[in-house]
PDB file of C-alpha atoms and ligand atoms in Angstrom:
ATOM      1  CA  VAL P 516      -0.115  -0.004   0.026  1.00  0.00           C
ATOM      2  CA  ALA P 517       2.786   2.544   0.925  1.00  0.00           C
ATOM      3  CA  VAL P 518       4.639   1.842  -2.207  1.00  0.00           C
ATOM      4  CA  VAL P 519       1.533   2.455  -4.300  1.00  0.00           C
ATOM      5  CA  LEU P 520       0.833   5.438  -2.546  1.00  0.00           C
ATOM      6  CA  ALA P 521       4.307   6.878  -3.205  1.00  0.00           C
ATOM      7  CA  VAL P 522       3.990   6.271  -6.669  1.00  0.00           C
ATOM      8  CA  THR P 523       0.769   7.767  -6.926  1.00  0.00           C
ATOM      9  CA  LEU P 524       1.948  10.907  -4.954  1.00  0.00           C
ATOM     10  CA  ARG P 525       5.007  10.847  -7.033  1.00  0.00           C
ATOM     11  CA  LYS P 526       3.176  10.809 -10.378  1.00  0.00           C
ATOM     12  CA  GLY P 527       1.004  12.889  -8.963  1.00  0.00           C
ATOM     13  CA  LYS P 528      -2.256  10.933 -10.765  1.00  0.00           C
ATOM     14  CA  TYR P 529      -3.229   7.426 -10.535  1.00  0.00           C
ATOM     15  CA  THR P 530      -1.574   4.680 -12.839  1.00  0.00           C
ATOM     16  CA  PHE P 531      -3.429   2.491 -15.433  1.00  0.00           C
ATOM     17  CA  GLU P 532      -3.321  -0.601 -13.364  1.00  0.00           C
ATOM     18  CA  ASP P 533      -4.933   1.787 -10.532  1.00  0.00           C
ATOM     19  CA  ARG P 534      -7.590   2.786 -12.700  1.00  0.00           C
ATOM     20  CA  ILE P 535      -8.388  -0.901 -13.650  1.00  0.00           C
ATOM     21  CA  LEU P 536      -7.867  -2.337 -10.225  1.00  0.00           C
ATOM     22  CA  ALA P 537     -10.420   0.677  -8.745  1.00  0.00           C
ATOM     23  CA  ARG P 538     -13.021  -0.256 -11.399  1.00  0.00           C
ATOM     24  CA  CYS P 539     -12.482  -4.219 -10.985  1.00  0.00           C
ATOM     25  CA  GLU P 540     -13.358  -3.648  -7.404  1.00  0.00           C
ATOM     26  CA  LYS P 541     -16.671  -2.086  -7.789  1.00  0.00           C
ATOM     27  CA  PHE P 542     -17.472  -5.739  -8.569  1.00  0.00           C
ATOM     28  CA  LYS P 543     -17.431  -7.630  -5.318  1.00  0.00           C
ATOM     29  CA  GLY P 544     -16.023 -10.704  -5.226  1.00  0.00           C
ATOM     30  CA  SER P 545     -13.992 -10.616  -8.253  1.00  0.00           C
ATOM     31  CA  ASP P 546     -10.086 -11.619  -8.169  1.00  0.00           C
ATOM     32  CA  CYS P 547      -8.893  -8.038  -9.503  1.00  0.00           C
ATOM     33  CA  ARG P 548      -5.349  -9.128  -8.903  1.00  0.00           C
ATOM     34  CA  LEU P 549      -5.420 -12.026 -10.952  1.00  0.00           C
ATOM     35  CA  ILE P 550      -8.007 -10.137 -13.563  1.00  0.00           C
ATOM     36  CA  TRP P 551      -5.118  -7.505 -13.779  1.00  0.00           C
ATOM     37  CA  ALA P 552      -2.393 -10.018 -14.278  1.00  0.00           C
ATOM     38  CA  LYS P 553      -4.494 -11.485 -17.160  1.00  0.00           C
ATOM     39  CA  PHE P 554      -5.283  -8.362 -18.684  1.00  0.00           C
ATOM     40  CA  GLN P 555      -1.499  -7.314 -18.696  1.00  0.00           C
ATOM     41  CA  LYS P 556      -0.488 -10.418 -20.092  1.00  0.00           C
ATOM     42  CA  ALA P 557      -2.221  -9.842 -23.336  1.00  0.00           C
ATOM     43  CA  TYR P 558      -0.111  -7.054 -24.648  1.00  0.00           C
ATOM     44  CA  VAL P 559       2.994  -6.168 -22.316  1.00  0.00           C
ATOM     45  CA  GLY P 560       6.215  -6.398 -23.964  1.00  0.00           C
ATOM     46  CA  ARG P 561       4.288  -7.030 -27.456  1.00  0.00           C
ATOM     47  CA  ASP P 562       4.489  -4.981 -30.609  1.00  0.00           C
ATOM     48  CA  PRO P 563       1.073  -3.056 -30.289  1.00  0.00           C
ATOM     49  CA  CYS P 564      -0.021  -4.018 -33.801  1.00  0.00           C
ATOM     50  CA  ASN P 565       0.570  -7.593 -33.447  1.00  0.00           C
ATOM     51  CA  VAL P 566      -1.864  -8.440 -30.397  1.00  0.00           C
ATOM     52  CA  PRO P 567      -4.878 -10.560 -31.540  1.00  0.00           C
ATOM     53  CA  MET P 568      -8.190 -11.229 -29.961  1.00  0.00           C
ATOM     54  CA  GLU P 569      -7.358 -14.441 -28.585  1.00  0.00           C
ATOM     55  CA  ALA P 570      -4.543 -12.927 -26.474  1.00  0.00           C
ATOM     56  CA  TYR P 571      -7.345 -11.883 -24.126  1.00  0.00           C
ATOM     57  CA  ASP P 572      -8.635 -15.469 -23.809  1.00  0.00           C
ATOM     58  CA  ASP P 573      -7.016 -15.996 -19.998  1.00  0.00           C
ATOM     59  CA  PHE P 574      -8.559 -12.296 -19.030  1.00  0.00           C
ATOM     60  CA  ILE P 575     -11.665 -13.626 -19.971  1.00  0.00           C
ATOM     61  CA  ALA P 576     -11.593 -16.719 -18.383  1.00  0.00           C
ATOM     62  CA  ALA P 577     -10.402 -14.792 -15.149  1.00  0.00           C
ATOM     63  CA  THR P 578     -13.642 -12.356 -14.834  1.00  0.00           C
ATOM     64  CA  GLN P 579     -16.315 -15.519 -14.859  1.00  0.00           C
ATOM     65  CA  PHE P 580     -18.757 -13.935 -16.737  1.00  0.00           C
ATOM     66  CA  LYS P 581     -22.140 -14.696 -15.408  1.00  0.00           C
ATOM     67  CA  PRO P 582     -25.070 -13.330 -18.172  1.00  0.00           C
ATOM     68  CA  GLU P 583     -28.072 -11.851 -16.950  1.00  0.00           C
ATOM     69  CA  CYS P 584     -30.679 -13.538 -19.286  1.00  0.00           C
ATOM     70  CA  ASN P 585     -33.598 -11.209 -20.541  1.00  0.00           C
ATOM     71  CA  ARG P 586     -31.650  -8.505 -19.713  1.00  0.00           C
ATOM     72  CA  MET P 587     -28.704  -8.072 -21.994  1.00  0.00           C
ATOM     73  CA  MET P 588     -28.388  -5.011 -24.351  1.00  0.00           C
ATOM     74  CA  PHE P 589     -26.207  -4.758 -27.383  1.00  0.00           C
ATOM     75  CA  TRP P 590     -26.121  -1.522 -29.515  1.00  0.00           C
ATOM     76  CA  SER P 591     -24.328   0.199 -32.507  1.00  0.00           C
ATOM     77  CA  LYS P 592     -24.004   3.998 -33.249  1.00  0.00           C
ATOM     78  CA  THR P 593     -26.095   4.666 -30.370  1.00  0.00           C
ATOM     79  CA  LYS P 594     -23.499   4.789 -27.432  1.00  0.00           C
ATOM     80  CA  ASP P 595     -24.776   7.853 -25.754  1.00  0.00           C
ATOM     81  CA  VAL P 596     -28.334   7.298 -25.688  1.00  0.00           C
ATOM     82  CA  VAL P 597     -28.021   3.434 -24.379  1.00  0.00           C
ATOM     83  CA  HIS P 598     -25.809   4.210 -21.706  1.00  0.00           C
ATOM     84  CA  ASP P 599     -27.538   7.465 -20.269  1.00  0.00           C
ATOM     85  CA  PHE P 600     -30.201   4.907 -20.065  1.00  0.00           C
ATOM     86  CA  THR P 601     -28.539   1.877 -18.525  1.00  0.00           C
ATOM     87  CA  GLU P 602     -26.769   4.449 -15.877  1.00  0.00           C
ATOM     88  CA  LYS P 603     -29.966   5.854 -15.117  1.00  0.00           C
ATOM     89  CA  ARG P 604     -32.532   2.957 -14.861  1.00  0.00           C
ATOM     90  CA  ASP P 605     -31.494  -0.648 -13.863  1.00  0.00           C
ATOM     91  CA  CYS P 606     -33.902  -2.178 -16.847  1.00  0.00           C
ATOM     92  CA  TYR P 607     -30.585  -3.630 -19.240  1.00  0.00           C
ATOM     93  CA  VAL P 608     -27.123  -4.639 -18.791  1.00  0.00           C
ATOM     94  CA  THR P 609     -24.698  -3.520 -21.510  1.00  0.00           C
ATOM     95  CA  LEU P 610     -21.242  -5.154 -21.904  1.00  0.00           C
ATOM     96  CA  GLU P 611     -19.950  -1.920 -20.249  1.00  0.00           C
ATOM     97  CA  ASP P 612     -21.917  -2.278 -17.481  1.00  0.00           C
ATOM     98  CA  THR P 613     -20.180  -5.417 -16.801  1.00  0.00           C
ATOM     99  CA  LEU P 614     -16.851  -6.355 -14.909  1.00  0.00           C
ATOM    100  CA  LEU P 615     -15.912  -7.837 -18.389  1.00  0.00           C
ATOM    101  CA  GLY P 616     -16.243  -4.088 -20.412  1.00  0.00           C
ATOM    102  CA  SER P 617     -16.442  -1.377 -17.426  1.00  0.00           C
ATOM    103  CA  VAL P 618     -12.527  -2.258 -16.793  1.00  0.00           C
ATOM    104  CA  ALA P 619     -11.422  -0.652 -19.829  1.00  0.00           C
ATOM    105  CA  ASP P 620     -14.182   1.701 -21.141  1.00  0.00           C
ATOM    106  CA  GLY P 621     -13.041   4.731 -22.999  1.00  0.00           C
ATOM    107  CA  LEU P 622      -9.215   4.068 -21.934  1.00  0.00           C
ATOM    108  CA  THR P 623      -6.476   3.711 -24.238  1.00  0.00           C
ATOM    109  CA  TRP P 624      -3.343   1.277 -23.581  1.00  0.00           C
ATOM    110  CA  CYS P 625      -0.489  -0.574 -25.330  1.00  0.00           C
ATOM    111  CA  GLY P 626       2.944  -2.340 -24.529  1.00  0.00           C
ATOM    112  CA  ARG P 627       5.955  -1.882 -26.305  1.00  0.00           C
ATOM    113  CA  VAL P 628       8.502  -4.746 -27.321  1.00  0.00           C
ATOM    114  CA  GLY P 629      11.525  -4.787 -24.646  1.00  0.00           C
ATOM    115  CA  SER P 630       9.330  -3.180 -21.849  1.00  0.00           C
ATOM    116  CA  SER P 631       7.261  -4.573 -19.070  1.00  0.00           C
ATOM    117  CA  GLU P 632       5.230  -1.218 -18.954  1.00  0.00           C
ATOM    118  CA  THR P 633       1.687   0.005 -19.847  1.00  0.00           C
ATOM    119  CA  LEU P 634       1.741   2.938 -22.272  1.00  0.00           C
ATOM    120  CA  THR P 635      -1.153   5.063 -22.437  1.00  0.00           C
ATOM    121  CA  THR P 636      -0.093   7.803 -25.240  1.00  0.00           C
ATOM    122  CA  GLY P 637       1.222   6.851 -28.423  1.00  0.00           C
ATOM    123  CA  CYS P 638      -0.767   3.907 -28.962  1.00  0.00           C
ATOM    124  CA  PRO P 639      -2.393   2.927 -32.428  1.00  0.00           C
ATOM    125  CA  ARG P 640      -5.592   4.074 -32.871  1.00  0.00           C
ATOM    126  CA  TRP P 641      -8.617   1.640 -33.619  1.00  0.00           C
ATOM    127  CA  THR P 642      -8.111   1.852 -37.660  1.00  0.00           C
ATOM    128  CA  ASP P 643      -4.101   2.222 -37.527  1.00  0.00           C
ATOM    129  CA  CYS P 644      -3.831  -1.583 -37.389  1.00  0.00           C
ATOM    130  CA  GLU P 645      -6.316  -4.231 -36.698  1.00  0.00           C
ATOM    131  CA  ASN P 646      -4.491  -6.012 -34.423  1.00  0.00           C
ATOM    132  CA  ASN P 647      -4.240  -3.394 -31.816  1.00  0.00           C
ATOM    133  CA  PRO P 648      -4.178  -3.889 -27.867  1.00  0.00           C
ATOM    134  CA  VAL P 649      -7.423  -1.668 -27.576  1.00  0.00           C
ATOM    135  CA  ARG P 650      -9.477  -3.224 -30.820  1.00  0.00           C
ATOM    136  CA  SER P 651      -8.754  -6.855 -29.832  1.00  0.00           C
ATOM    137  CA  PHE P 652      -9.785  -6.224 -26.233  1.00  0.00           C
ATOM    138  CA  TRP P 653     -13.215  -5.027 -27.500  1.00  0.00           C
ATOM    139  CA  SER P 654     -13.644  -7.712 -30.165  1.00  0.00           C
ATOM    140  CA  ARG P 655     -12.764 -10.598 -27.731  1.00  0.00           C
ATOM    141  CA  ALA P 656     -15.019  -9.258 -24.879  1.00  0.00           C
ATOM    142  CA  SER P 657     -17.802  -8.761 -27.169  1.00  0.00           C
ATOM    143  CA  ALA P 658     -17.348 -12.237 -28.416  1.00  0.00           C
ATOM    144  CA  ALA P 659     -17.579 -13.307 -24.877  1.00  0.00           C
ATOM    145  CA  PHE P 660     -20.715 -11.117 -23.753  1.00  0.00           C
ATOM    146  CA  ALA P 661     -22.485 -12.280 -26.993  1.00  0.00           C
ATOM    147  CA  GLU P 662     -21.472 -16.104 -26.744  1.00  0.00           C
ATOM    148  CA  LYS P 663     -23.370 -15.975 -23.662  1.00  0.00           C
ATOM    149  CA  ALA P 664     -26.379 -14.021 -24.643  1.00  0.00           C
ATOM    150  CA  CYS P 665     -29.679 -15.660 -23.305  1.00  0.00           C
ATOM    151  CA  GLY P 666     -33.515 -15.237 -23.281  1.00  0.00           C
ATOM    152  CA  ASN P 667     -34.681 -12.242 -24.697  1.00  0.00           C
ATOM    153  CA  VAL P 668     -31.980  -9.978 -25.868  1.00  0.00           C
ATOM    154  CA  THR P 669     -32.250  -6.259 -26.920  1.00  0.00           C
ATOM    155  CA  VAL P 670     -30.459  -4.191 -29.222  1.00  0.00           C
ATOM    156  CA  MET P 671     -30.359  -0.614 -29.920  1.00  0.00           C
ATOM    157  CA  LEU P 672     -29.702   0.442 -33.585  1.00  0.00           C
ATOM    158  CA  ASN P 673     -29.742   4.122 -34.869  1.00  0.00           C
ATOM    159  CA  GLY P 674     -32.602   5.100 -37.250  1.00  0.00           C
ATOM    160  CA  SER P 675     -30.947   8.611 -38.013  1.00  0.00           C
ATOM    161  CA  ILE P 676     -28.130   6.706 -40.703  1.00  0.00           C
ATOM    162  CA  GLU P 677     -28.874   4.785 -43.898  1.00  0.00           C
ATOM    163  CA  THR P 678     -27.603   1.507 -42.694  1.00  0.00           C
ATOM    164  CA  PRO P 679     -28.546   0.713 -39.048  1.00  0.00           C
ATOM    165  CA  PHE P 680     -26.882  -2.700 -39.235  1.00  0.00           C
ATOM    166  CA  SER P 681     -23.751  -1.425 -40.192  1.00  0.00           C
ATOM    167  CA  PRO P 682     -21.544  -3.950 -42.130  1.00  0.00           C
ATOM    168  CA  ASN P 683     -18.083  -2.931 -39.940  1.00  0.00           C
ATOM    169  CA  SER P 684     -19.494  -2.895 -36.671  1.00  0.00           C
ATOM    170  CA  THR P 685     -18.651  -4.915 -33.576  1.00  0.00           C
ATOM    171  CA  PHE P 686     -22.365  -5.668 -33.751  1.00  0.00           C
ATOM    172  CA  ARG P 687     -22.621  -6.919 -37.053  1.00  0.00           C
ATOM    173  CA  SER P 688     -19.188  -8.402 -37.540  1.00  0.00           C
ATOM    174  CA  ILE P 689     -18.588 -10.284 -34.122  1.00  0.00           C
ATOM    175  CA  GLU P 690     -21.712 -10.260 -32.063  1.00  0.00           C
ATOM    176  CA  VAL P 691     -24.466 -11.568 -34.160  1.00  0.00           C
ATOM    177  CA  LYS P 692     -22.105 -14.402 -35.398  1.00  0.00           C
ATOM    178  CA  LYS P 693     -21.970 -15.424 -31.619  1.00  0.00           C
ATOM    179  CA  PHE P 694     -25.627 -15.493 -30.567  1.00  0.00           C
ATOM    180  CA  ASP P 695     -26.538 -19.009 -29.708  1.00  0.00           C
ATOM    181  CA  ALA P 696     -30.236 -20.252 -30.651  1.00  0.00           C
ATOM    182  CA  THR P 697     -29.984 -22.903 -27.717  1.00  0.00           C
ATOM    183  CA  VAL P 698     -29.976 -20.394 -25.187  1.00  0.00           C
ATOM    184  CA  MET P 699     -31.168 -17.124 -26.840  1.00  0.00           C
ATOM    185  CA  ARG P 700     -34.991 -16.800 -27.578  1.00  0.00           C
ATOM    186  CA  SER P 701     -35.246 -13.587 -29.489  1.00  0.00           C
ATOM    187  CA  LEU P 702     -33.547 -10.422 -30.549  1.00  0.00           C
ATOM    188  CA  ASN P 703     -35.314  -7.286 -30.374  1.00  0.00           C
ATOM    189  CA  VAL P 704     -34.426  -4.233 -32.116  1.00  0.00           C
ATOM    190  CA  VAL P 705     -35.008  -1.020 -30.833  1.00  0.00           C
ATOM    191  CA  LEU P 706     -34.491   1.511 -33.756  1.00  0.00           C
ATOM    192  CA  VAL P 707     -33.514   4.407 -32.295  1.00  0.00           C
ATOM    193  CA  THR P 708     -35.314   7.662 -34.269  1.00  0.00           C
ATOM    194  CA  GLN P 709     -35.256  11.378 -34.276  1.00  0.00           C
ATOM    195  CA  THR P 710     -37.461  13.893 -36.274  1.00  0.00           C
ATOM    196  CA  ASN P 711     -35.233  13.570 -39.292  1.00  0.00           C
ATOM    197  CA  SER P 712     -34.908   9.762 -39.261  1.00  0.00           C
ATOM    198  CA  VAL P 713     -33.937   8.302 -42.446  1.00  0.00           C
ATOM    199  CA  SER P 714     -34.579   4.496 -41.245  1.00  0.00           C
ATOM    200  CA  ASN P 715     -37.641   2.429 -40.169  1.00  0.00           C
ATOM    201  CA  CYS P 716     -37.848  -1.368 -39.462  1.00  0.00           C
ATOM    202  CA  THR P 717     -38.169  -1.948 -43.253  1.00  0.00           C
ATOM    203  CA  ASN P 718     -34.628  -0.815 -43.777  1.00  0.00           C
ATOM    204  CA  ALA P 719     -32.578  -3.124 -46.025  1.00  0.00           C
ATOM    205  CA  SER P 720     -29.978  -3.746 -43.309  1.00  0.00           C
ATOM    206  CA  LEU P 721     -32.427  -4.870 -41.102  1.00  0.00           C
ATOM    207  CA  LYS P 722     -33.390  -7.538 -43.527  1.00  0.00           C
ATOM    208  CA  ASP P 723     -29.774  -8.668 -43.668  1.00  0.00           C
ATOM    209  CA  LEU P 724     -29.843  -8.791 -40.076  1.00  0.00           C
ATOM    210  CA  GLN P 725     -32.693 -11.224 -39.900  1.00  0.00           C
ATOM    211  CA  LYS P 726     -31.166 -13.332 -42.520  1.00  0.00           C
ATOM    212  CA  GLU P 727     -27.656 -13.703 -40.325  1.00  0.00           C
ATOM    213  CA  LEU P 728     -29.444 -14.557 -37.218  1.00  0.00           C
ATOM    214  CA  ALA P 729     -28.842 -18.125 -36.402  1.00  0.00           C
ATOM    215  CA  ALA P 730     -32.311 -20.499 -37.329  1.00  0.00           C
ATOM    216  CA  GLY P 731     -34.282 -20.367 -34.045  1.00  0.00           C
ATOM    217  CA  ILE P 732     -34.006 -16.772 -32.866  1.00  0.00           C
ATOM    218  CA  ARG P 733     -37.070 -14.723 -33.107  1.00  0.00           C
ATOM    219  CA  TYR P 734     -36.780 -11.447 -34.261  1.00  0.00           C
ATOM    220  CA  SER P 735     -38.864  -8.265 -33.905  1.00  0.00           C
ATOM    221  CA  CYS P 736     -38.455  -4.023 -34.535  1.00  0.00           C
ATOM    222  CA  LYS P 737     -39.863  -1.532 -33.235  1.00  0.00           C
ATOM    223  CA  GLU P 738     -38.931   2.496 -33.948  1.00  0.00           C
ATOM    224  CA  VAL P 739     -38.643   4.173 -30.544  1.00  0.00           C
ATOM    225  CA  SER P 740     -37.887   7.948 -30.598  1.00  0.00           C
ATOM    226  CA  GLU P 741     -34.963   9.195 -28.723  1.00  0.00           C
ATOM    227  CA  ALA P 742     -36.845  11.544 -26.662  1.00  0.00           C
ATOM    228  CA  GLN P 743     -39.061   8.485 -25.380  1.00  0.00           C
ATOM    229  CA  ILE P 744     -35.951   6.536 -24.506  1.00  0.00           C
ATOM    230  CA  ARG P 745     -34.455   9.538 -22.522  1.00  0.00           C
ATOM    231  CA  GLU P 746     -37.661  10.375 -21.017  1.00  0.00           C
ATOM    232  CA  CYS P 747     -37.755   6.571 -19.522  1.00  0.00           C
ATOM    233  CA  SER P 748     -34.126   7.572 -18.460  1.00  0.00           C
ATOM    234  CA  SER P 749     -35.208  10.175 -16.455  1.00  0.00           C
ATOM    235  CA  ASN P 750     -38.586   8.522 -14.977  1.00  0.00           C
ATOM    236  CA  PRO P 751     -37.526   5.902 -12.649  1.00  0.00           C
ATOM    237  CA  GLU P 752     -41.467   5.463 -11.632  1.00  0.00           C
ATOM    238  CA  LYS P 753     -41.992   4.256 -15.122  1.00  0.00           C
ATOM    239  CA  PRO P 754     -41.832   0.364 -15.302  1.00  0.00           C
ATOM    240  CA  CYS P 755     -38.980  -1.022 -17.345  1.00  0.00           C
ATOM    241  CA  GLY P 756     -41.556  -2.784 -19.967  1.00  0.00           C
ATOM    242  CA  ALA P 757     -43.422   0.546 -20.175  1.00  0.00           C
ATOM    243  CA  CYS P 758     -40.390   2.528 -21.753  1.00  0.00           C
ATOM    244  CA  TRP P 759     -41.480   1.027 -25.418  1.00  0.00           C
TER     245      TRP P 759
HETATM  246  O1  LIG C1085     -22.922  -4.092 -28.629  1.00  0.00           O
HETATM  247  C1  LIG C1085     -22.224  -3.368 -28.614  1.00  0.00           C
HETATM  248  C2  LIG C1085     -21.147  -3.715 -27.289  1.00  0.00           C
HETATM  249  O2  LIG C1085     -21.378  -4.975 -27.057  1.00  0.00           O
HETATM  250  C3  LIG C1085     -19.556  -3.310 -27.841  1.00  0.00           C
HETATM  251  O3  LIG C1085     -19.085  -4.023 -26.986  1.00  0.00           O
HETATM  252  O4  LIG C1085     -19.567  -3.730 -28.999  1.00  0.00           O
HETATM  253  C4  LIG C1085     -20.884  -3.215 -29.531  1.00  0.00           C
HETATM  254  C5  LIG C1085     -20.924  -1.860 -30.177  1.00  0.00           C
HETATM  255  O5  LIG C1085     -19.965  -1.893 -31.252  1.00  0.00           O
HETATM  256  P1  LIG C1085     -20.293  -1.532 -32.762  1.00  0.00           P
HETATM  257  O6  LIG C1085     -21.387  -1.960 -33.260  1.00  0.00           O
HETATM  258  O7  LIG C1085     -18.973  -1.603 -33.216  1.00  0.00           O
HETATM  259  O8  LIG C1085     -20.669  -0.014 -32.437  1.00  0.00           O
HETATM  260  P2  LIG C1085     -20.053   1.602 -33.046  1.00  0.00           P
HETATM  261  O9  LIG C1085     -21.124   2.762 -32.181  1.00  0.00           O
HETATM  262  O10 LIG C1085     -19.629   1.454 -34.260  1.00  0.00           O
HETATM  263  O11 LIG C1085     -18.875   1.458 -32.251  1.00  0.00           O
HETATM  264  C6  LIG C1085     -18.505   1.234 -30.769  1.00  0.00           C
HETATM  265  C7  LIG C1085     -17.377   1.997 -30.045  1.00  0.00           C
HETATM  266  O12 LIG C1085     -16.259   1.104 -30.583  1.00  0.00           O
HETATM  267  C8  LIG C1085     -17.346   3.331 -30.512  1.00  0.00           C
HETATM  268  O13 LIG C1085     -17.599   4.244 -29.737  1.00  0.00           O
HETATM  269  C9  LIG C1085     -15.717   3.544 -30.249  1.00  0.00           C
HETATM  270  O14 LIG C1085     -15.443   3.398 -28.926  1.00  0.00           O
HETATM  271  P3  LIG C1085     -15.078   4.959 -27.958  1.00  0.00           P
HETATM  272  O15 LIG C1085     -13.923   5.617 -28.983  1.00  0.00           O
HETATM  273  O16 LIG C1085     -16.187   5.971 -28.209  1.00  0.00           O
HETATM  274  O17 LIG C1085     -14.625   4.550 -26.550  1.00  0.00           O
HETATM  275  C10 LIG C1085     -15.238   2.234 -30.679  1.00  0.00           C
HETATM  276  N1  LIG C1085     -15.166   2.452 -32.443  1.00  0.00           N
HETATM  277  C11 LIG C1085     -15.470   1.615 -33.196  1.00  0.00           C
HETATM  278  N2  LIG C1085     -15.039   2.026 -34.664  1.00  0.00           N
HETATM  279  C12 LIG C1085     -14.009   3.173 -34.051  1.00  0.00           C
HETATM  280  C13 LIG C1085     -14.225   3.159 -32.741  1.00  0.00           C
HETATM  281  N3  LIG C1085     -13.456   3.938 -32.367  1.00  0.00           N
HETATM  282  C14 LIG C1085     -12.244   4.810 -33.331  1.00  0.00           C
HETATM  283  N4  LIG C1085     -12.404   4.663 -34.493  1.00  0.00           N
HETATM  284  C15 LIG C1085     -13.231   3.552 -35.104  1.00  0.00           C
HETATM  285  N5  LIG C1085     -13.137   3.425 -36.460  1.00  0.00           N
END
């Protein structure tokens, strides 16, 4: 403790490790030292463009992720509205609300060949190279979250763009492919609309979504205005089932 404090005081701010541990410790009963060790092992000492998603397999195993059936929420191009909703209301759980995703949400990190440090600046950006530590982390965590999706599952897609089921998105390229019909009953699309929305539930990309869904998983789609979702976020009296 004294050493951690000394380092923290010397640098005048929390280290990356401190931040990961603090976020992990919000989830009671987690072995945060083990989780940090496995997380680090994925990218420390490695070329930051050569970290495949499999590098995080041991981290995923260490988190012992348990799904909450019927409450799982996926999203694509709707980050702000969906997280505003899940933060204010206890209706749904996104990846970023679980231990799996919350430890790294909004952070950037990488390692360097010949070093045992975690760097937080000068790291590759999302599209600089595919196998970068941050992108591979999100791909692996998303795959783990999606393969456990169970019961009735919800996804918030963006009705203000031409292709709400977007080709290069994590939701389309990873999560939908991992959905398992033996544990998942339905996928319910909430298409978030605005006054000038360009898409509705008849959108061509949503037809593709139905085709790409494993046989046996039911599908539904509902257009819901962003205003209505925000109203539900700010009205805790409204039952979750009455939001849309
Ligand atoms: O279902 C969710 C959730 O489970 C998550 O892990 O994956 C799904 C959302 O991913 P998505 O379908 O690719 O949705 P988006 O909106 O295209 O991208 C989600 C996030 O990935 C972005 O908000 C970016 O994160 P950030 O920077 O806001 O913390 C990141 N991202 C995606 N493409 C990117 C990118 N960041 C930088 N450059 C890009 N090209």
